[in-house]
JSON list of C-alpha atoms in Angstrom, two decimals:
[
{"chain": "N", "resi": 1, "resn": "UNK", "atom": "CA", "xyz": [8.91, -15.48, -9.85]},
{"chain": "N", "resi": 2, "resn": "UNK", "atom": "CA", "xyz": [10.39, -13.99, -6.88]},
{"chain": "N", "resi": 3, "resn": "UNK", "atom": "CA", "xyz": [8.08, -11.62, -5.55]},
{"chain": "N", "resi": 4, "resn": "UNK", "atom": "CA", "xyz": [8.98, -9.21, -2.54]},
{"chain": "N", "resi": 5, "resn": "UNK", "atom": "CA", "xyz": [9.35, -11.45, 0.83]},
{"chain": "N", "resi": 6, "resn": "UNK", "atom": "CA", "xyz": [8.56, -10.46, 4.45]},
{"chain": "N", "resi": 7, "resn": "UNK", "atom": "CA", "xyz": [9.82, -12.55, 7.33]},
{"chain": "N", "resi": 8, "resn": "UNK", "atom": "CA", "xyz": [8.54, -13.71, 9.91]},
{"chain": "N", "resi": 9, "resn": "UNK", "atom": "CA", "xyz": [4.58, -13.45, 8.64]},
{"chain": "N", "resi": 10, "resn": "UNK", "atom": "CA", "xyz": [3.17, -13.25, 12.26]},
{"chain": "N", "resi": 11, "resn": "UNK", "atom": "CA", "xyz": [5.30, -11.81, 15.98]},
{"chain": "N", "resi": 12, "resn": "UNK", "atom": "CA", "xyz": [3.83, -12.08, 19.08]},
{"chain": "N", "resi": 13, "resn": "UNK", "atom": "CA", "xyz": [5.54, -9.99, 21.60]},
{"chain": "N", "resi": 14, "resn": "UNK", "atom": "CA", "xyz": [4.83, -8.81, 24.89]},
{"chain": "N", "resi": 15, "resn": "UNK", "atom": "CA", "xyz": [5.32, -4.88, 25.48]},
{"chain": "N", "resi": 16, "resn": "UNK", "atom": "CA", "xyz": [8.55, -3.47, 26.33]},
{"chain": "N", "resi": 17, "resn": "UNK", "atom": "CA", "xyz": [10.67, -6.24, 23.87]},
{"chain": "N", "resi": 18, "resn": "UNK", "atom": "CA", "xyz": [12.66, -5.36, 20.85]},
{"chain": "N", "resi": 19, "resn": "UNK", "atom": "CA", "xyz": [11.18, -6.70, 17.54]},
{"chain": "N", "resi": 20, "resn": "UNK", "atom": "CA", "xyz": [13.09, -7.06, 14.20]},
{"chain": "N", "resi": 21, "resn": "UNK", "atom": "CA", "xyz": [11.70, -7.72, 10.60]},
{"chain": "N", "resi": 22, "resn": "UNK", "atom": "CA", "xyz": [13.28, -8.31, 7.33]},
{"chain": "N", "resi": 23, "resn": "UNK", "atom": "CA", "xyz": [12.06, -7.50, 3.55]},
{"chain": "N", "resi": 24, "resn": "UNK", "atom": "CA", "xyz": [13.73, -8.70, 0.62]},
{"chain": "N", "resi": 25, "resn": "UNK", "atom": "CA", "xyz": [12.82, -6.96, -2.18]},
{"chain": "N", "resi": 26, "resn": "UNK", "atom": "CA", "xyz": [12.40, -7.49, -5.88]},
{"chain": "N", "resi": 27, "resn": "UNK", "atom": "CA", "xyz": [15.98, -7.81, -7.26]},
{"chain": "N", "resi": 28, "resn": "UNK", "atom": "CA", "xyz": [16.43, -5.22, -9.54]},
{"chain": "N", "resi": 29, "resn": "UNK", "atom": "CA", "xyz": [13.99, -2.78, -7.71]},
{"chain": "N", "resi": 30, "resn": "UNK", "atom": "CA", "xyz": [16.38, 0.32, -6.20]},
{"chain": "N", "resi": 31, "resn": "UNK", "atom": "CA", "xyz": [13.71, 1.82, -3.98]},
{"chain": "N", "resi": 32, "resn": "UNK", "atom": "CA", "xyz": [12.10, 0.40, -0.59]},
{"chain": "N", "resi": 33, "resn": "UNK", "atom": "CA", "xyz": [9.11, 1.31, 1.27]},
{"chain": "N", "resi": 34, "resn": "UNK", "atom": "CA", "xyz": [7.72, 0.53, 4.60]},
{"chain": "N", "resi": 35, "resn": "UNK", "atom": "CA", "xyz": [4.30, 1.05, 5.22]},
{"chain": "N", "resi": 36, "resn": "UNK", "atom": "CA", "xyz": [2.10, 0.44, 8.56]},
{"chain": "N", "resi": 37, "resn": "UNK", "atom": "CA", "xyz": [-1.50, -0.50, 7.96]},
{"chain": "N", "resi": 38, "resn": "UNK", "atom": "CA", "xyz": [-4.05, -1.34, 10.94]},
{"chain": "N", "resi": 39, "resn": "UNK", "atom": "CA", "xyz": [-7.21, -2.81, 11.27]},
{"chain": "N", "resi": 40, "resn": "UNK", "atom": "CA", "xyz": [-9.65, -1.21, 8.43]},
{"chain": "N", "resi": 41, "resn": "UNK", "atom": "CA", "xyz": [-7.25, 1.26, 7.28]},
{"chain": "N", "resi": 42, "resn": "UNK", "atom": "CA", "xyz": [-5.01, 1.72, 4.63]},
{"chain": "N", "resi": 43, "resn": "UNK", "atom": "CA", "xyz": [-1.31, 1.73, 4.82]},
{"chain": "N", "resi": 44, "resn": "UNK", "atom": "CA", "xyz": [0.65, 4.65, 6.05]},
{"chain": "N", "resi": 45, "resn": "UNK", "atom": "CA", "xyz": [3.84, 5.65, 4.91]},
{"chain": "N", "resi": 46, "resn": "UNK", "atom": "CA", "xyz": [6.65, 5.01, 7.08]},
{"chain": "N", "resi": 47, "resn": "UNK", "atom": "CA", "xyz": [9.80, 5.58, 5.25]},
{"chain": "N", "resi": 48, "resn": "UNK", "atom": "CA", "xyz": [11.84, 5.24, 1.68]},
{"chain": "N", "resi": 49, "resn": "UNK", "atom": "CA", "xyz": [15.25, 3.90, 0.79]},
{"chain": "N", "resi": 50, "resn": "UNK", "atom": "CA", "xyz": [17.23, 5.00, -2.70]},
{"chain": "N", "resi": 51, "resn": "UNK", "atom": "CA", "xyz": [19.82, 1.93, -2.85]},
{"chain": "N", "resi": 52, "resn": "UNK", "atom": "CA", "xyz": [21.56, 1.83, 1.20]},
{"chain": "N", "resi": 53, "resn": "UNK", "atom": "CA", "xyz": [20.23, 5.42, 1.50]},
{"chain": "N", "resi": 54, "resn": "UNK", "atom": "CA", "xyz": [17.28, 6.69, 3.80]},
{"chain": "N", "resi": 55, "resn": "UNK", "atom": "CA", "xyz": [15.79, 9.38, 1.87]},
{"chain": "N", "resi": 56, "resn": "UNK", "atom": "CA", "xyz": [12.55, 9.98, 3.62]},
{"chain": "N", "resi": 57, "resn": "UNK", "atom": "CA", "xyz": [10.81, 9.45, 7.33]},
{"chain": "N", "resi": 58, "resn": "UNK", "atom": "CA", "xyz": [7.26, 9.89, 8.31]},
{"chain": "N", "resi": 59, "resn": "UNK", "atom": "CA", "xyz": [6.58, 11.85, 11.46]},
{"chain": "N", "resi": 60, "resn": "UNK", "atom": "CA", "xyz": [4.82, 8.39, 12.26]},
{"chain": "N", "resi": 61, "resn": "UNK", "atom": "CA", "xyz": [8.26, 7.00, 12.62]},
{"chain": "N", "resi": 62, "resn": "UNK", "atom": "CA", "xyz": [9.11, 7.84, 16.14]},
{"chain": "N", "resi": 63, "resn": "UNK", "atom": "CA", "xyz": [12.43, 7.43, 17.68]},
{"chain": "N", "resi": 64, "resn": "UNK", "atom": "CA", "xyz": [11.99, 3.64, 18.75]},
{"chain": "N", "resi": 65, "resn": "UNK", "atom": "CA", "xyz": [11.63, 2.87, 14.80]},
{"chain": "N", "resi": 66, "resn": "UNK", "atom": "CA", "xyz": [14.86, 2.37, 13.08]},
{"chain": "N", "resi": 67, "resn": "UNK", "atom": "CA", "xyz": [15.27, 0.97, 9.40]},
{"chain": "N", "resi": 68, "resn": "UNK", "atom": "CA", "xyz": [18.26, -0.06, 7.35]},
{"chain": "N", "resi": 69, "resn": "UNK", "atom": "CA", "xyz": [19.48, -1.21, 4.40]},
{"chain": "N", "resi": 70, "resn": "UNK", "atom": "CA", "xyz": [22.77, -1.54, 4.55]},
{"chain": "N", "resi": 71, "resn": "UNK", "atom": "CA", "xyz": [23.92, -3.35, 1.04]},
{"chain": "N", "resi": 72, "resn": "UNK", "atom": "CA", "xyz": [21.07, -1.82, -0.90]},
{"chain": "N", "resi": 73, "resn": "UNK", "atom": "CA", "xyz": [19.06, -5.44, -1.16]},
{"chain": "N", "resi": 74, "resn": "UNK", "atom": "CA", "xyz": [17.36, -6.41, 1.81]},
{"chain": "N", "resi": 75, "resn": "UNK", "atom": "CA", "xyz": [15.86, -4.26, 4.55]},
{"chain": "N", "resi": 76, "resn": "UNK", "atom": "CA", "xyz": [15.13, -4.43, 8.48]},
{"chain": "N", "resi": 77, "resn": "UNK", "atom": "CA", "xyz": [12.97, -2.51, 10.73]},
{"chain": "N", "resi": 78, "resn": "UNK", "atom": "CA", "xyz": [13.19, -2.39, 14.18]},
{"chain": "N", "resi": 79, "resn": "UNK", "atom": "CA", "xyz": [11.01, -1.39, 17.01]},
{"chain": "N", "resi": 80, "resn": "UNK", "atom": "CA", "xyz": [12.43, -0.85, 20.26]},
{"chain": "N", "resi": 81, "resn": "UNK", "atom": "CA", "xyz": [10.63, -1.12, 23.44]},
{"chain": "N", "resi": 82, "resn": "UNK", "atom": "CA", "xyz": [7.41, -2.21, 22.03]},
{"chain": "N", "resi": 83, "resn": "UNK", "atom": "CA", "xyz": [4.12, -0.80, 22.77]},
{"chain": "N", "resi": 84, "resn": "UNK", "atom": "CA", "xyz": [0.40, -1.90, 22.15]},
{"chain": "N", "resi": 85, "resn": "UNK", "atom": "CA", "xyz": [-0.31, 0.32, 19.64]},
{"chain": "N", "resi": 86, "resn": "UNK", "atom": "CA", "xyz": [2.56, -0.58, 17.71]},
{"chain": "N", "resi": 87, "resn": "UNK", "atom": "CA", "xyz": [0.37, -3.55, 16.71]},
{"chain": "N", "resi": 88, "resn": "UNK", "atom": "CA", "xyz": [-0.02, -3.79, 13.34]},
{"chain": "N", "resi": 89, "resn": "UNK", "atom": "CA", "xyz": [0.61, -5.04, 9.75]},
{"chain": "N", "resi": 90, "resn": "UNK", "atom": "CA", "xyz": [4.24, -3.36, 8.81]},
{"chain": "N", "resi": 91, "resn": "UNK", "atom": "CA", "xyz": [4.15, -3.62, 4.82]},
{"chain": "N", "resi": 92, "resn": "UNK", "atom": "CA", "xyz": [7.21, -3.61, 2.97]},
{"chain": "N", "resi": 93, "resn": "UNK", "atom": "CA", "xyz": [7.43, -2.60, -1.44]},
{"chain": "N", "resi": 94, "resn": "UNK", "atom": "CA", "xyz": [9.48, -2.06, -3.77]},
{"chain": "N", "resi": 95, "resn": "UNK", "atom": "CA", "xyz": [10.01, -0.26, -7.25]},
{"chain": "N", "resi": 96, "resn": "UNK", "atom": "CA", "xyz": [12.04, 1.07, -9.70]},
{"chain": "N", "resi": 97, "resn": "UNK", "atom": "CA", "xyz": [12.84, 4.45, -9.66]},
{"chain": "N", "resi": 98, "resn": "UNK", "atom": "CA", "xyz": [10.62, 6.46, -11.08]},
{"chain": "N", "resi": 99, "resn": "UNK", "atom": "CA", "xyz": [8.23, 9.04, -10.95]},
{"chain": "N", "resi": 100, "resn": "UNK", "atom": "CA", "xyz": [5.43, 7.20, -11.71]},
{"chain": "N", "resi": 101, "resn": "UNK", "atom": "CA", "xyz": [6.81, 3.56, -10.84]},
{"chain": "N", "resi": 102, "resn": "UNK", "atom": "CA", "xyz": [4.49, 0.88, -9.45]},
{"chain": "N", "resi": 103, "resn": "UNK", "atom": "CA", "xyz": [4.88, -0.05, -6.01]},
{"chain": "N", "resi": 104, "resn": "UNK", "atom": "CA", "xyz": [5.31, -3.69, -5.44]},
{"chain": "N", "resi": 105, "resn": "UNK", "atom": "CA", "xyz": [3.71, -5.12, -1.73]},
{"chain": "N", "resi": 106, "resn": "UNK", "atom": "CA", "xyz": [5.27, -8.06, 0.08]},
{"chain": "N", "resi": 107, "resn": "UNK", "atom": "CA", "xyz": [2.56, -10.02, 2.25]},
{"chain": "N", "resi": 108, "resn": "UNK", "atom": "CA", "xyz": [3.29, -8.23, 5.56]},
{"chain": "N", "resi": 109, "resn": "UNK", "atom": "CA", "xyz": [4.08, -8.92, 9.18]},
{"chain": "N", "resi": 110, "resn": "UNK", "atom": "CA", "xyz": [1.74, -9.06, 11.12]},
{"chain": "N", "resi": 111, "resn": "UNK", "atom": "CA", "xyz": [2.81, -8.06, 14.52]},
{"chain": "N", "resi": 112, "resn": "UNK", "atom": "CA", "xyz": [0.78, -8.12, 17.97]},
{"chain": "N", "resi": 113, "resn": "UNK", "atom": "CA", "xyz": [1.71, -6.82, 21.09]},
{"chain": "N", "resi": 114, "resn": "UNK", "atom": "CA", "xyz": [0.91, -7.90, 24.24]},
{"chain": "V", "resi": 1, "resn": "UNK", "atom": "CA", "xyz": [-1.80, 17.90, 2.99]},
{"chain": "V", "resi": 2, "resn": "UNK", "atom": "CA", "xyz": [-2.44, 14.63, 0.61]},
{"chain": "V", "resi": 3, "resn": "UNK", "atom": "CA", "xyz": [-4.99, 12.78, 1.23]},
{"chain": "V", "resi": 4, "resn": "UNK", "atom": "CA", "xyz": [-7.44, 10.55, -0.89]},
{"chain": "V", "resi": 5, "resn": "UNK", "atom": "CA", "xyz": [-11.53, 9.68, 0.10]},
{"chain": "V", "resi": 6, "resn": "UNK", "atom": "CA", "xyz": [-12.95, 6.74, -0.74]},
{"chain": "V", "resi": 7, "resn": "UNK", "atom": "CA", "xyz": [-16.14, 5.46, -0.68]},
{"chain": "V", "resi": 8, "resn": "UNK", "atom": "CA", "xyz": [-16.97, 3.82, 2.84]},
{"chain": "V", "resi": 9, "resn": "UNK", "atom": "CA", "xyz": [-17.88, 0.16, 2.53]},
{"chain": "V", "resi": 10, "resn": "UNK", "atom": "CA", "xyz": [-19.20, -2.63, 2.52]},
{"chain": "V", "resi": 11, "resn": "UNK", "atom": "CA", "xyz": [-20.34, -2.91, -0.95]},
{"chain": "V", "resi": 12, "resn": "UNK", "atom": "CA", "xyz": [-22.76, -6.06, -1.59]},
{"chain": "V", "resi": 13, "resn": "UNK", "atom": "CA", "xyz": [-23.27, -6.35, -5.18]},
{"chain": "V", "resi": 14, "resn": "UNK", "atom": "CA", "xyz": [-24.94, -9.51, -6.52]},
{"chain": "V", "resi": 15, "resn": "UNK", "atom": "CA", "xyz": [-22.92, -11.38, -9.24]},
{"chain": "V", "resi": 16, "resn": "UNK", "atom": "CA", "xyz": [-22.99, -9.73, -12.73]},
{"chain": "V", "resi": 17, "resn": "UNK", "atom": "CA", "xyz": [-24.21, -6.17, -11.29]},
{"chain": "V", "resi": 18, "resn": "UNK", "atom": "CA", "xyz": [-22.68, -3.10, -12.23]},
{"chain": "V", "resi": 19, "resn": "UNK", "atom": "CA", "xyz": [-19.64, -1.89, -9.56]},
{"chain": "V", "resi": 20, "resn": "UNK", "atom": "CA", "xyz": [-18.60, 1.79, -9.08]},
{"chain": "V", "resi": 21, "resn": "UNK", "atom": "CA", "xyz": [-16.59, 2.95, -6.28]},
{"chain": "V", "resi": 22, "resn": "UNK", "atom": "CA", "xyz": [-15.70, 6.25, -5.84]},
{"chain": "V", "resi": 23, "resn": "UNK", "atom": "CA", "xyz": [-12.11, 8.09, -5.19]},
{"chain": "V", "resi": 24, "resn": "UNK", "atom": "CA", "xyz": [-11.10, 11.43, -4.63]},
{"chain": "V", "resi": 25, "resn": "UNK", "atom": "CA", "xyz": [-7.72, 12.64, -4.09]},
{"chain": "V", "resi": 26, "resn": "UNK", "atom": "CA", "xyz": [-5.83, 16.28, -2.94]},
{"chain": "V", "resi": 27, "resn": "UNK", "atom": "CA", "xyz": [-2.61, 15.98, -3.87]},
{"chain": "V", "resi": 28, "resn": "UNK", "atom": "CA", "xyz": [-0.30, 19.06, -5.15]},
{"chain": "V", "resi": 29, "resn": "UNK", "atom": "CA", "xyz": [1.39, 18.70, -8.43]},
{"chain": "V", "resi": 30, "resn": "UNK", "atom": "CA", "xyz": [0.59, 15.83, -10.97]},
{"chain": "V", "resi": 31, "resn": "UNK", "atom": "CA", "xyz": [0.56, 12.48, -9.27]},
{"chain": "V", "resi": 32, "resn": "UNK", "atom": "CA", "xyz": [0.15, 9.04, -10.59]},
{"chain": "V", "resi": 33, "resn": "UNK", "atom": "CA", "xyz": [-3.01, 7.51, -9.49]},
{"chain": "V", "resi": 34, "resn": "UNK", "atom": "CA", "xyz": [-3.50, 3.54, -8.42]},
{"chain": "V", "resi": 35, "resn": "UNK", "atom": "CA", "xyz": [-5.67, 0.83, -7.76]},
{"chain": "V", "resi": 36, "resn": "UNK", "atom": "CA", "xyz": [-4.49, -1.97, -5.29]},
{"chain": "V", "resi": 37, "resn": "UNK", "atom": "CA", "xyz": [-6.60, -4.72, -4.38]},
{"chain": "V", "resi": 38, "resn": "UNK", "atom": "CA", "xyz": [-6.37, -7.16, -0.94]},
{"chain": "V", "resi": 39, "resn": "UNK", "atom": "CA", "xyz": [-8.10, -10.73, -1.80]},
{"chain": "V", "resi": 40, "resn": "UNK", "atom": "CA", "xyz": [-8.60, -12.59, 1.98]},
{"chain": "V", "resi": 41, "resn": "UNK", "atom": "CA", "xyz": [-5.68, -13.64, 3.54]},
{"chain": "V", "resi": 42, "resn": "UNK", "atom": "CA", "xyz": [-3.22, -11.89, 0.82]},
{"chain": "V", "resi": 43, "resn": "UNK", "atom": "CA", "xyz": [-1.27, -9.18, 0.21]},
{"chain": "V", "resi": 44, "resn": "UNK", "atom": "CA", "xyz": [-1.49, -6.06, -2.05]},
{"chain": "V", "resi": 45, "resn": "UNK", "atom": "CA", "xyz": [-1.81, -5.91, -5.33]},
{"chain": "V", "resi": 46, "resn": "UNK", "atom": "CA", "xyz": [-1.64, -3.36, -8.24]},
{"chain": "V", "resi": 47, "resn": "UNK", "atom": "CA", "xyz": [-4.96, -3.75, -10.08]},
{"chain": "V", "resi": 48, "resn": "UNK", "atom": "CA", "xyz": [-4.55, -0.48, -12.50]},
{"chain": "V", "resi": 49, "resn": "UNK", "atom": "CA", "xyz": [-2.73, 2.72, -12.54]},
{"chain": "V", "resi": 50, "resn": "UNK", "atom": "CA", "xyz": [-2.91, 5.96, -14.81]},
{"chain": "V", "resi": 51, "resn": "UNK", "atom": "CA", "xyz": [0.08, 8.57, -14.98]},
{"chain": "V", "resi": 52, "resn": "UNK", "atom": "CA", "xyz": [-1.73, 11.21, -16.29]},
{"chain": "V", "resi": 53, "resn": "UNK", "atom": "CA", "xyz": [-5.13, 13.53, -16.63]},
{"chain": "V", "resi": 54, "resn": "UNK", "atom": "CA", "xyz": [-7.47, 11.08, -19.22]},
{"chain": "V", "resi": 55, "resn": "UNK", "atom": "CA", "xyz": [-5.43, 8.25, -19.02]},
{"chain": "V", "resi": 56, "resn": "UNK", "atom": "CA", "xyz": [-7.53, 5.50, -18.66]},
{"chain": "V", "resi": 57, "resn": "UNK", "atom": "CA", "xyz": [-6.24, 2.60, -16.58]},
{"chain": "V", "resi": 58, "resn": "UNK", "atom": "CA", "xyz": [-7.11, -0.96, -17.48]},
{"chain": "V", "resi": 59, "resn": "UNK", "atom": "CA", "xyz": [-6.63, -4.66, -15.82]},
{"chain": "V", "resi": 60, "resn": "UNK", "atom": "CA", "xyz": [-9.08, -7.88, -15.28]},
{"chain": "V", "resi": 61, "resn": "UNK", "atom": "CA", "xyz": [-12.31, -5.74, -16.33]},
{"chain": "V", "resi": 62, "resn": "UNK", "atom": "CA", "xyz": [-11.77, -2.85, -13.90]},
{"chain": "V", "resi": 63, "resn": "UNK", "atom": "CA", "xyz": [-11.22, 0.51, -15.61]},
{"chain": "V", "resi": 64, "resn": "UNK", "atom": "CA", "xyz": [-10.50, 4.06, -13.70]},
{"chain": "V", "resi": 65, "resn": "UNK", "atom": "CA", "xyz": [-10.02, 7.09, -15.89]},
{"chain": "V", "resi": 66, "resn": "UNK", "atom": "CA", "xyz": [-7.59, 10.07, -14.12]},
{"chain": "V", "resi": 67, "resn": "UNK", "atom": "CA", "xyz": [-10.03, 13.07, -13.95]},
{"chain": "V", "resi": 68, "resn": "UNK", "atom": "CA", "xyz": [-7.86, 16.04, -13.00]},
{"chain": "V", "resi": 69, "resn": "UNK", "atom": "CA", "xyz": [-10.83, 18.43, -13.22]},
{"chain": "V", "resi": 70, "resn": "UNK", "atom": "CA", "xyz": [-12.59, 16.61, -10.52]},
{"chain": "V", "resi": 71, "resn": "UNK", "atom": "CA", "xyz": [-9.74, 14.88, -8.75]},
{"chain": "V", "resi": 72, "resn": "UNK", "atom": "CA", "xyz": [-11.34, 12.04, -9.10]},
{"chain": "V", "resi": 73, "resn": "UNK", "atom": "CA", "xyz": [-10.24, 8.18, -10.27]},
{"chain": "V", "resi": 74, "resn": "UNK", "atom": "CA", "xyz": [-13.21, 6.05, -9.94]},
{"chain": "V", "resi": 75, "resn": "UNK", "atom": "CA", "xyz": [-13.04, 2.21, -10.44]},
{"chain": "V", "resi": 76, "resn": "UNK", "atom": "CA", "xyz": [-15.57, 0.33, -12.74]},
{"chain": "V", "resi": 77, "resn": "UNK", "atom": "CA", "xyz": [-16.09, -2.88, -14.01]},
{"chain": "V", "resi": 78, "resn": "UNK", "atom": "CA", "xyz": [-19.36, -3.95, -15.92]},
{"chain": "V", "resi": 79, "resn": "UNK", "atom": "CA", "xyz": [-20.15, -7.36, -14.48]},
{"chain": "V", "resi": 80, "resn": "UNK", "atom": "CA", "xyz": [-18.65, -8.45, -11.32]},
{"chain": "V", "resi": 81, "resn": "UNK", "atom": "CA", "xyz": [-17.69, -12.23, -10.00]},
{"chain": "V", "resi": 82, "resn": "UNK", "atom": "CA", "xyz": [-17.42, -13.82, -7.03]},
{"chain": "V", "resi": 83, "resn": "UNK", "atom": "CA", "xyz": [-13.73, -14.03, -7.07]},
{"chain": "V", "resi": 84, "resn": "UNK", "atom": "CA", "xyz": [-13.36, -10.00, -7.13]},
{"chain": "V", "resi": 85, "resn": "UNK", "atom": "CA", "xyz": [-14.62, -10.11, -3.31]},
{"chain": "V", "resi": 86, "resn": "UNK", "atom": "CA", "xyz": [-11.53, -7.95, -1.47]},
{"chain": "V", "resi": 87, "resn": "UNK", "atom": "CA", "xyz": [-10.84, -5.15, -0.22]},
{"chain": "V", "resi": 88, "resn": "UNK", "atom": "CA", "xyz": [-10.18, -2.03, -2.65]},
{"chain": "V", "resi": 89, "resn": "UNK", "atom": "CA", "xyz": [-7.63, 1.00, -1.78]},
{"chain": "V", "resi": 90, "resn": "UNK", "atom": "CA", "xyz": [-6.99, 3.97, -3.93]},
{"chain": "V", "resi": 91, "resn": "UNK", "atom": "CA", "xyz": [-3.96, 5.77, -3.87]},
{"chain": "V", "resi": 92, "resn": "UNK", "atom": "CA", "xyz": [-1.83, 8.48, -5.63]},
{"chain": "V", "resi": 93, "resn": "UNK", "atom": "CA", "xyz": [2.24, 8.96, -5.38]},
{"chain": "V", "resi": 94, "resn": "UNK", "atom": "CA", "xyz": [3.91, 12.42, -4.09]},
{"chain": "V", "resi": 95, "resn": "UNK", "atom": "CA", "xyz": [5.82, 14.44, -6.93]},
{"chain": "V", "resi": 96, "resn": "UNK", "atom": "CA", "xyz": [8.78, 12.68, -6.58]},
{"chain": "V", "resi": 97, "resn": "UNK", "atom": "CA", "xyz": [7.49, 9.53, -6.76]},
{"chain": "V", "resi": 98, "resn": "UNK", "atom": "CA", "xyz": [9.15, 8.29, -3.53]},
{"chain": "V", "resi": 99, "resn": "UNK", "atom": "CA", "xyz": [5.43, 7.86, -1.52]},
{"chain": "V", "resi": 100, "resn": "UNK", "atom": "CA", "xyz": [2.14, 6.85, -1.87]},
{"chain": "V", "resi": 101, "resn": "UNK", "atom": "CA", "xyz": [-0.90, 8.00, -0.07]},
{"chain": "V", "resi": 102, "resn": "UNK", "atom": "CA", "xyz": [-3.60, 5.42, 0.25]},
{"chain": "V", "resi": 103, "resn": "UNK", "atom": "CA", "xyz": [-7.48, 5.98, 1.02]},
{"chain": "V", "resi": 104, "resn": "UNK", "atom": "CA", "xyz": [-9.14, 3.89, 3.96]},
{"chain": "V", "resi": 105, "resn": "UNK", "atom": "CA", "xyz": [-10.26, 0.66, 1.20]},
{"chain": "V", "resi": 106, "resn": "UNK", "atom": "CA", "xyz": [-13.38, -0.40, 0.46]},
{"chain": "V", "resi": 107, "resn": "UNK", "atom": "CA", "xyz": [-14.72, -3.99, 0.98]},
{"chain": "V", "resi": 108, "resn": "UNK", "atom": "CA", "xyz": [-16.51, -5.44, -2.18]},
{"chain": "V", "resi": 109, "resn": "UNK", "atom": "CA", "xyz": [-18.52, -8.44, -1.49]},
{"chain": "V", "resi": 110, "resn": "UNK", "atom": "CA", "xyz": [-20.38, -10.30, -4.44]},
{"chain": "V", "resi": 111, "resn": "UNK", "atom": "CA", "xyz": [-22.59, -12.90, -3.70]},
{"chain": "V", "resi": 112, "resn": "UNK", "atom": "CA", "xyz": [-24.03, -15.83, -6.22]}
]
């Protein structure tokens, strides 16, 4: 059973560096999420992708955030210049499409900035 | 804007007690309304969902029923376990599907 994937699990950076993460999801799911969660919260939207297509951003996703998926299967997010809030689990999912479609969570990276 | 409340945690229930937590949601249309659950050290999982007012969503002995009268999609289950220790989040999905809007999670802890 190949569930959706997250890589690396745990980044360590110091502020100011780049920082890249890959999701692989499910492979017949079409849609992919990225979500932020921190410490006792739950996650926040970040943004969707429809196949290779963005389709939706959160105003959470500020300009040093950029996310592709450029083949429609796997998925990267980068964050630029790196700050200390930026720390935090960065949740990837996938689904179907769907109106109602479950959301499926890969295990998260957990990054820290210091 | 969206937004769902949950019950603020932690919950200590002794084994085989009776567990409620409560969810409320503000959402604008008909959403579809979850259950996710984080064991320790894991990542999230769907627990239940229900797609429309009444449903009743089912999975491992947990049951929430979608009250659209009270916004409202409280989980249950009649005898808890050890194992069900985690952290609980409540969400609901935008119109279009594309989104979902999680509540702040509530930590369950059972003890023997």
């Amino acid at each position: 059973d190949t569930g959706v994937s997250q890589d690396p699990r745990h980044k360590i950076t110091k502020r100011g560096q780049n920082v890249t993460f890959r999701c692989d999801p499910i492979s017949e799911h079409n849609r992919l999420y990225w979500y932020r969660q921190t410490l006792g919260q739950g996650p926040e939207f970040l943004t969707y992708f429809q196949n290779e297509a963005q389709l939706e951003k959160s105003r959470l996703l500020s300009d040093r955030f950029s996310a592709e998926r450029p083949k429609g299967s796997f998925s990267t997010l980068e964050i630029q210049r790196t700050e200390q809030g930026d720390s935090a689990m960065y949740l990837c999912a996938s689904s179907i499409s769907g109106t109602s479609s479950e959301q499926y969570f890969g295990p998260g990276t957990r990054l820290t900035v210091t | 804007g969206d937004s769902v409340t949950q019950m603020e945690g932690p919950v200590t229930l002794s084994e085989e007690a009776f567990l409620t937590i409560n969810c409320t949601y503000t959402a604008t249309g008909y959403p579809s309304l979850f259950w996710y659950v984080q064991y320790p050290g894991e990542g999230l999982q769907l627990l239940l969902k229900a797609t429309k007012a009444d449903d009743k969503g089912s999975n491992k002995g947990f049951e929430a029923t979608y009250r659209k009268e009270t916004t409202s999609f409280h989980l249950e289950k009649g005898s808890v376990q050890v194992s069900d220790s985690a952290v609980y989040f409540c969400a609901h999905n935008n119109n279009a599907g594309n989104m979902l809007t999680f509540g702040g999670g509530t930590r369950l802890m059972v003890k023997p």
